[in-house]
PDB file of C-alpha atoms in Angstrom:
ATOM      1  CA  ASP A   1      10.916 -12.086   1.816  1.00  0.00           C
ATOM      2  CA  ILE A   2      11.616 -10.619  -1.445  1.00  0.00           C
ATOM      3  CA  GLN A   3      13.324  -7.175  -1.376  1.00  0.00           C
ATOM      4  CA  LEU A   4      13.181  -4.035  -3.306  1.00  0.00           C
ATOM      5  CA  THR A   5      15.557  -1.524  -3.509  1.00  0.00           C
ATOM      6  CA  GLN A   6      14.558   1.797  -5.354  1.00  0.00           C
ATOM      7  CA  SER A   7      17.032   4.310  -6.405  1.00  0.00           C
ATOM      8  CA  PRO A   8      17.809   7.051  -5.060  1.00  0.00           C
ATOM      9  CA  SER A   9      16.332   7.815  -2.216  1.00  0.00           C
ATOM     10  CA  THR A  10      15.859  11.578  -2.658  1.00  0.00           C
ATOM     11  CA  LEU A  11      15.976  13.095  -6.158  1.00  0.00           C
ATOM     12  CA  SER A  12      16.453  17.064  -7.130  1.00  0.00           C
ATOM     13  CA  ALA A  13      14.595  17.573 -10.487  1.00  0.00           C
ATOM     14  CA  SER A  14      12.722  20.414 -11.847  1.00  0.00           C
ATOM     15  CA  VAL A  15       9.497  21.397 -13.724  1.00  0.00           C
ATOM     16  CA  GLY A  16      10.070  19.982 -17.376  1.00  0.00           C
ATOM     17  CA  ASP A  17      12.585  16.840 -16.232  1.00  0.00           C
ATOM     18  CA  ARG A  18      12.894  13.815 -17.691  1.00  0.00           C
ATOM     19  CA  VAL A  19      12.800  11.503 -14.458  1.00  0.00           C
ATOM     20  CA  THR A  20      13.998   7.683 -13.343  1.00  0.00           C
ATOM     21  CA  ILE A  21      13.455   5.311 -10.288  1.00  0.00           C
ATOM     22  CA  THR A  22      14.587   2.517 -10.481  1.00  0.00           C
ATOM     23  CA  CYS A  23      13.735  -0.913  -8.055  1.00  0.00           C
ATOM     24  CA  ARG A  24      15.382  -3.721  -8.164  1.00  0.00           C
ATOM     25  CA  ALA A  25      14.546  -6.861  -6.455  1.00  0.00           C
ATOM     26  CA  SER A  26      15.933  -9.473  -4.293  1.00  0.00           C
ATOM     27  CA  GLN A  27      15.026 -12.096  -7.582  1.00  0.00           C
ATOM     28  CA  ASN A  28      12.888 -13.023 -10.552  1.00  0.00           C
ATOM     29  CA  ILE A  29       9.081 -11.082 -10.053  1.00  0.00           C
ATOM     30  CA  GLU A  30       8.036 -11.354 -14.146  1.00  0.00           C
ATOM     31  CA  THR A  31       6.461  -8.211 -14.093  1.00  0.00           C
ATOM     32  CA  TRP A  32       4.337  -8.807 -10.729  1.00  0.00           C
ATOM     33  CA  LEU A  33       5.220  -5.104  -9.620  1.00  0.00           C
ATOM     34  CA  ALA A  34       3.012  -2.256  -8.646  1.00  0.00           C
ATOM     35  CA  TRP A  35       4.453   1.532  -8.542  1.00  0.00           C
ATOM     36  CA  TYR A  36       2.425   4.090  -5.857  1.00  0.00           C
ATOM     37  CA  GLN A  37       2.663   7.673  -5.143  1.00  0.00           C
ATOM     38  CA  GLN A  38       2.493   8.995  -2.028  1.00  0.00           C
ATOM     39  CA  LYS A  39       1.793  12.705  -1.038  1.00  0.00           C
ATOM     40  CA  PRO A  40       2.562  13.824   2.440  1.00  0.00           C
ATOM     41  CA  GLY A  41      -0.338  13.107   4.389  1.00  0.00           C
ATOM     42  CA  LYS A  42      -2.343  10.518   2.417  1.00  0.00           C
ATOM     43  CA  ALA A  43      -3.102   7.498   0.996  1.00  0.00           C
ATOM     44  CA  PRO A  44      -0.434   6.043  -2.114  1.00  0.00           C
ATOM     45  CA  LYS A  45      -2.239   6.059  -5.070  1.00  0.00           C
ATOM     46  CA  LEU A  46      -1.895   2.887  -7.591  1.00  0.00           C
ATOM     47  CA  LEU A  47       0.240   4.270 -10.952  1.00  0.00           C
ATOM     48  CA  ILE A  48       1.043   1.309 -12.556  1.00  0.00           C
ATOM     49  CA  TYR A  49       0.271  -2.510 -12.453  1.00  0.00           C
ATOM     50  CA  LYS A  50       2.084  -5.250 -14.335  1.00  0.00           C
ATOM     51  CA  ALA A  51       5.061  -3.368 -14.014  1.00  0.00           C
ATOM     52  CA  SER A  52       4.594  -1.247 -17.430  1.00  0.00           C
ATOM     53  CA  THR A  53       0.743  -0.826 -17.190  1.00  0.00           C
ATOM     54  CA  LEU A  54      -0.877   2.208 -17.056  1.00  0.00           C
ATOM     55  CA  GLU A  55      -4.249   2.556 -14.675  1.00  0.00           C
ATOM     56  CA  SER A  56      -6.789   3.718 -15.628  1.00  0.00           C
ATOM     57  CA  GLY A  57      -6.668   7.689 -15.000  1.00  0.00           C
ATOM     58  CA  VAL A  58      -3.071   8.547 -14.740  1.00  0.00           C
ATOM     59  CA  PRO A  59      -1.582  10.788 -16.989  1.00  0.00           C
ATOM     60  CA  LEU A  60       0.330   9.116 -19.796  1.00  0.00           C
ATOM     61  CA  ARG A  61       3.689  10.459 -18.900  1.00  0.00           C
ATOM     62  CA  PHE A  62       4.058   8.033 -16.213  1.00  0.00           C
ATOM     63  CA  SER A  63       5.298   4.710 -17.704  1.00  0.00           C
ATOM     64  CA  GLY A  64       6.691   1.342 -16.199  1.00  0.00           C
ATOM     65  CA  SER A  65       9.199  -0.563 -17.289  1.00  0.00           C
ATOM     66  CA  GLY A  66      11.307  -3.395 -16.946  1.00  0.00           C
ATOM     67  CA  SER A  67      10.634  -7.752 -15.625  1.00  0.00           C
ATOM     68  CA  GLY A  68      12.696 -10.006 -13.640  1.00  0.00           C
ATOM     69  CA  ALA A  69      14.267  -8.490 -11.006  1.00  0.00           C
ATOM     70  CA  GLU A  70      15.552  -4.824 -12.051  1.00  0.00           C
ATOM     71  CA  PHE A  71      12.221  -1.531 -12.960  1.00  0.00           C
ATOM     72  CA  THR A  72      11.944   1.091 -14.003  1.00  0.00           C
ATOM     73  CA  LEU A  73       9.249   3.771 -13.257  1.00  0.00           C
ATOM     74  CA  THR A  74       9.629   7.547 -15.797  1.00  0.00           C
ATOM     75  CA  ILE A  75       8.228  10.717 -15.634  1.00  0.00           C
ATOM     76  CA  SER A  76       8.811  11.752 -18.988  1.00  0.00           C
ATOM     77  CA  SER A  77       7.896  15.466 -17.904  1.00  0.00           C
ATOM     78  CA  LEU A  78       7.558  16.572 -14.409  1.00  0.00           C
ATOM     79  CA  GLN A  79       4.528  18.689 -13.178  1.00  0.00           C
ATOM     80  CA  PRO A  80       3.732  20.688 -10.782  1.00  0.00           C
ATOM     81  CA  ASP A  81       1.659  17.840  -9.005  1.00  0.00           C
ATOM     82  CA  ASP A  82       4.422  14.937  -9.103  1.00  0.00           C
ATOM     83  CA  PHE A  83       5.954  16.030  -6.429  1.00  0.00           C
ATOM     84  CA  ALA A  84       5.175  13.395  -3.840  1.00  0.00           C
ATOM     85  CA  THR A  85       6.886   9.889  -2.507  1.00  0.00           C
ATOM     86  CA  TYR A  86       7.076   7.072  -4.833  1.00  0.00           C
ATOM     87  CA  TYR A  87       7.264   3.926  -3.839  1.00  0.00           C
ATOM     88  CA  CYS A  88       7.172  -0.121  -6.097  1.00  0.00           C
ATOM     89  CA  GLN A  89       5.106  -3.396  -4.225  1.00  0.00           C
ATOM     90  CA  GLN A  90       5.641  -6.799  -5.732  1.00  0.00           C
ATOM     91  CA  TYR A  91       3.030  -8.875  -5.920  1.00  0.00           C
ATOM     92  CA  GLU A  92       5.028 -12.344  -7.536  1.00  0.00           C
ATOM     93  CA  SER A  93       5.301 -13.709  -3.426  1.00  0.00           C
ATOM     94  CA  TYR A  94       1.980 -12.397  -1.522  1.00  0.00           C
ATOM     95  CA  SER A  95       3.731 -13.962   1.593  1.00  0.00           C
ATOM     96  CA  PRO A  96       5.064 -11.381   1.975  1.00  0.00           C
ATOM     97  CA  VAL A  97       3.684  -8.109   0.028  1.00  0.00           C
ATOM     98  CA  THR A  98       6.465  -5.993   0.053  1.00  0.00           C
ATOM     99  CA  PHE A  99       7.014  -2.490  -0.754  1.00  0.00           C
ATOM    100  CA  GLY A 100      10.321  -1.020  -1.855  1.00  0.00           C
ATOM    101  CA  GLN A 101      11.606   1.844   0.609  1.00  0.00           C
ATOM    102  CA  GLY A 102      10.181   4.517  -1.216  1.00  0.00           C
ATOM    103  CA  THR A 103      12.014   7.308  -3.967  1.00  0.00           C
ATOM    104  CA  LYS A 104      11.377  11.357  -2.432  1.00  0.00           C
ATOM    105  CA  VAL A 105      11.199  13.593  -5.891  1.00  0.00           C
ATOM    106  CA  GLU A 106      12.213  17.261  -4.785  1.00  0.00           C
ATOM    107  CA  ILE A 107      11.898  20.438  -6.201  1.00  0.00           C
TER     108      ILE A 107
ATOM    109  CA  GLN B   1     -17.815   5.907  -6.778  1.00  0.00           C
ATOM    110  CA  VAL B   2     -15.390   3.427  -5.387  1.00  0.00           C
ATOM    111  CA  GLN B   3     -14.146   3.567  -1.560  1.00  0.00           C
ATOM    112  CA  LEU B   4     -13.439   3.108   1.635  1.00  0.00           C
ATOM    113  CA  VAL B   5     -13.521   5.022   4.209  1.00  0.00           C
ATOM    114  CA  GLN B   6     -11.714   4.615   7.674  1.00  0.00           C
ATOM    115  CA  SER B   7     -12.431   4.903  11.371  1.00  0.00           C
ATOM    116  CA  GLY B   8     -11.888   8.153  13.235  1.00  0.00           C
ATOM    117  CA  ALA B   9      -7.229   8.588  15.685  1.00  0.00           C
ATOM    118  CA  GLU B  10      -7.511   6.015  17.817  1.00  0.00           C
ATOM    119  CA  VAL B  11      -4.647   6.918  21.421  1.00  0.00           C
ATOM    120  CA  LYS B  12      -3.821   4.315  23.095  1.00  0.00           C
ATOM    121  CA  LYS B  13      -2.009   3.070  26.172  1.00  0.00           C
ATOM    122  CA  PRO B  14       1.326   1.156  25.630  1.00  0.00           C
ATOM    123  CA  GLY B  15      -0.767  -2.990  26.150  1.00  0.00           C
ATOM    124  CA  ALA B  16      -3.769  -1.703  24.748  1.00  0.00           C
ATOM    125  CA  SER B  17      -5.868  -2.931  22.047  1.00  0.00           C
ATOM    126  CA  VAL B  18      -7.168  -1.086  19.412  1.00  0.00           C
ATOM    127  CA  LYS B  19      -9.481  -1.953  16.977  1.00  0.00           C
ATOM    128  CA  LEU B  20      -9.788  -0.333  13.921  1.00  0.00           C
ATOM    129  CA  SER B  21     -12.862  -0.067  11.187  1.00  0.00           C
ATOM    130  CA  CYS B  22     -12.538   0.362   7.258  1.00  0.00           C
ATOM    131  CA  LYS B  23     -16.445   0.808   5.571  1.00  0.00           C
ATOM    132  CA  ALA B  24     -16.422  -0.032   1.324  1.00  0.00           C
ATOM    133  CA  SER B  25     -18.494   1.373  -0.879  1.00  0.00           C
ATOM    134  CA  GLY B  26     -19.247   1.455  -4.400  1.00  0.00           C
ATOM    135  CA  TYR B  27     -18.429  -1.749  -5.044  1.00  0.00           C
ATOM    136  CA  THR B  28     -19.493  -5.735  -4.330  1.00  0.00           C
ATOM    137  CA  PHE B  29     -17.648  -6.452  -0.755  1.00  0.00           C
ATOM    138  CA  ARG B  30     -17.362 -10.009  -1.554  1.00  0.00           C
ATOM    139  CA  ASP B  31     -15.896  -9.795  -4.962  1.00  0.00           C
ATOM    140  CA  TYR B  32     -12.296  -8.471  -3.156  1.00  0.00           C
ATOM    141  CA  GLY B  33      -9.689  -9.028  -0.021  1.00  0.00           C
ATOM    142  CA  ILE B  34      -8.696  -6.419   1.237  1.00  0.00           C
ATOM    143  CA  TYR B  35      -4.736  -5.446   2.319  1.00  0.00           C
ATOM    144  CA  TRP B  36      -4.475  -3.435   5.778  1.00  0.00           C
ATOM    145  CA  VAL B  37      -1.285  -1.371   5.342  1.00  0.00           C
ATOM    146  CA  ARG B  38       0.829   0.701   8.031  1.00  0.00           C
ATOM    147  CA  GLN B  39       3.367   3.465   7.307  1.00  0.00           C
ATOM    148  CA  ALA B  40       5.280   4.689  11.227  1.00  0.00           C
ATOM    149  CA  PRO B  41       6.144   8.851  11.178  1.00  0.00           C
ATOM    150  CA  GLY B  42       8.503   9.642   7.843  1.00  0.00           C
ATOM    151  CA  GLN B  43       8.535   6.033   7.629  1.00  0.00           C
ATOM    152  CA  GLY B  44       7.743   3.857   4.625  1.00  0.00           C
ATOM    153  CA  LEU B  45       5.199   1.601   3.598  1.00  0.00           C
ATOM    154  CA  GLU B  46       4.535  -2.000   5.675  1.00  0.00           C
ATOM    155  CA  TRP B  47       2.170  -4.929   4.942  1.00  0.00           C
ATOM    156  CA  MET B  48       0.324  -5.775   7.703  1.00  0.00           C
ATOM    157  CA  GLY B  49      -2.092  -8.366   5.999  1.00  0.00           C
ATOM    158  CA  TRP B  50      -5.126  -9.286   3.756  1.00  0.00           C
ATOM    159  CA  ILE B  51      -8.516 -11.133   4.482  1.00  0.00           C
ATOM    160  CA  SER B  52      -9.851 -13.150   1.432  1.00  0.00           C
ATOM    161  CA  VAL B  53     -14.085 -11.101   1.892  1.00  0.00           C
ATOM    162  CA  TYR B  54     -15.353 -14.158   0.196  1.00  0.00           C
ATOM    163  CA  THR B  55     -13.659 -17.379   1.693  1.00  0.00           C
ATOM    164  CA  GLY B  56     -13.066 -15.450   5.767  1.00  0.00           C
ATOM    165  CA  ASN B  57      -9.109 -16.297   4.484  1.00  0.00           C
ATOM    166  CA  THR B  58      -6.342 -14.570   5.850  1.00  0.00           C
ATOM    167  CA  LYS B  59      -2.584 -14.007   5.713  1.00  0.00           C
ATOM    168  CA  TYR B  60      -0.490 -11.860   8.510  1.00  0.00           C
ATOM    169  CA  ALA B  61       2.398 -10.256   8.648  1.00  0.00           C
ATOM    170  CA  GLN B  62       5.671 -12.619  10.292  1.00  0.00           C
ATOM    171  CA  GLY B  63       6.019 -10.054  12.675  1.00  0.00           C
ATOM    172  CA  LEU B  64       2.362  -9.298  13.666  1.00  0.00           C
ATOM    173  CA  GLN B  65       1.764 -13.202  14.018  1.00  0.00           C
ATOM    174  CA  GLY B  66       0.147 -13.586  17.252  1.00  0.00           C
ATOM    175  CA  ARG B  67      -1.211  -9.762  17.351  1.00  0.00           C
ATOM    176  CA  VAL B  68      -3.184  -9.451  15.231  1.00  0.00           C
ATOM    177  CA  MET B  69      -6.704 -10.008  13.596  1.00  0.00           C
ATOM    178  CA  MET B  70      -8.660  -9.212  10.180  1.00  0.00           C
ATOM    179  CA  GLU B  71     -12.446 -10.008   9.788  1.00  0.00           C
ATOM    180  CA  THR B  72     -14.989  -8.615   7.782  1.00  0.00           C
ATOM    181  CA  ASP B  73     -18.523  -7.516   8.222  1.00  0.00           C
ATOM    182  CA  THR B  74     -20.383  -8.522   4.609  1.00  0.00           C
ATOM    183  CA  SER B  75     -23.740  -7.841   6.679  1.00  0.00           C
ATOM    184  CA  THR B  76     -21.985  -4.057   6.566  1.00  0.00           C
ATOM    185  CA  SER B  77     -19.163  -4.145   3.924  1.00  0.00           C
ATOM    186  CA  THR B  78     -17.250  -3.298   6.730  1.00  0.00           C
ATOM    187  CA  ALA B  79     -13.115  -5.136   7.669  1.00  0.00           C
ATOM    188  CA  TYR B  80     -11.968  -5.021  10.468  1.00  0.00           C
ATOM    189  CA  MET B  81      -8.152  -5.208  11.882  1.00  0.00           C
ATOM    190  CA  GLU B  82      -7.459  -5.779  15.559  1.00  0.00           C
ATOM    191  CA  LEU B  83      -4.148  -4.696  16.919  1.00  0.00           C
ATOM    192  CA  ARG B  84      -2.818  -6.291  19.835  1.00  0.00           C
ATOM    193  CA  SER B  85      -0.280  -5.251  22.937  1.00  0.00           C
ATOM    194  CA  LEU B  86       0.149  -1.974  21.272  1.00  0.00           C
ATOM    195  CA  THR B  87       4.269  -0.356  22.172  1.00  0.00           C
ATOM    196  CA  SER B  88       4.873   2.466  21.033  1.00  0.00           C
ATOM    197  CA  ASP B  89       6.743   0.892  17.474  1.00  0.00           C
ATOM    198  CA  ASP B  90       3.020   0.287  16.500  1.00  0.00           C
ATOM    199  CA  THR B  91       2.344   4.661  16.563  1.00  0.00           C
ATOM    200  CA  ALA B  92       1.495   4.952  12.615  1.00  0.00           C
ATOM    201  CA  ILE B  93      -0.894   5.377   9.756  1.00  0.00           C
ATOM    202  CA  TYR B  94      -3.099   2.467   9.316  1.00  0.00           C
ATOM    203  CA  PHE B  95      -4.750   2.599   5.785  1.00  0.00           C
ATOM    204  CA  CYS B  96      -7.133  -0.232   4.158  1.00  0.00           C
ATOM    205  CA  ALA B  97      -6.440  -1.087   0.462  1.00  0.00           C
ATOM    206  CA  ARG B  98      -8.393  -3.075  -1.298  1.00  0.00           C
ATOM    207  CA  ASP B  99      -7.237  -6.523  -3.438  1.00  0.00           C
ATOM    208  CA  ARG B 100      -6.976  -6.228  -7.486  1.00  0.00           C
ATOM    209  CA  ASP B 101      -3.735  -8.422  -6.426  1.00  0.00           C
ATOM    210  CA  VAL B 102      -2.124  -4.475  -6.342  1.00  0.00           C
ATOM    211  CA  PHE B 103      -4.137  -2.189  -3.248  1.00  0.00           C
ATOM    212  CA  ASP B 104      -6.460  -0.441  -6.518  1.00  0.00           C
ATOM    213  CA  VAL B 105      -8.549   1.799  -3.775  1.00  0.00           C
ATOM    214  CA  TRP B 106      -6.924   3.155  -0.543  1.00  0.00           C
ATOM    215  CA  GLY B 107      -8.972   4.195   3.451  1.00  0.00           C
ATOM    216  CA  GLN B 108      -7.979   7.245   3.975  1.00  0.00           C
ATOM    217  CA  GLY B 109      -5.643   6.259   6.655  1.00  0.00           C
ATOM    218  CA  THR B 110      -6.463   5.675  10.702  1.00  0.00           C
ATOM    219  CA  MET B 111      -3.813   7.453  12.808  1.00  0.00           C
ATOM    220  CA  VAL B 112      -2.782   5.303  16.657  1.00  0.00           C
ATOM    221  CA  THR B 113      -0.936   7.297  18.770  1.00  0.00           C
ATOM    222  CA  VAL B 114       0.413   5.039  21.487  1.00  0.00           C
ATOM    223  CA  SER B 115       1.664   6.842  24.126  1.00  0.00           C
ATOM    224  CA  SER B 116       1.273   6.128  28.421  1.00  0.00           C
TER     225      SER B 116
END
């Protein structure tokens, strides 16, 4: 199975900060990586797919980069609505699909 | 609009089975597969499996093989996931999601509590 390791696990930040979350894969997944945002009690929301393609309707302050085994999600200027947990997910292998352990962005 | 609406919360005793539903609307059901993902309290996301609505083919997480079954009813645009021989470790929120290679539309989740 392809393992995904996110860092940090928790991130303390303030409104307006630039925030970067890293996701490392245990093997080359090219650009088959997605990022999701999840708020408490809600389903995850797709933010980015193919490592850097912004899903329709997602604010431009979110961006993704990387290829191979190292990826980043960047929020250029943190907004109050962005305090949430973020997950990366690989889909290079569908059996199984795997997620990172999550990064909680808190005040 | 495209949406997935899941069935309501369930409480089950250890050893029982649960069958959850996920009703799709706003798109052609056959054109996309359905994923199932679960999330134990305070934990991360765990992929449970996938079903092709078009062919009925399935892939299940290795740890759930033999206990999980996924199926669809195209006449009602509904996907189902049945999990058998429940234990307390199966207490979680269960999500269905549309397969666009990624999980682009999610259901609201169904809480399953396994308790004696």
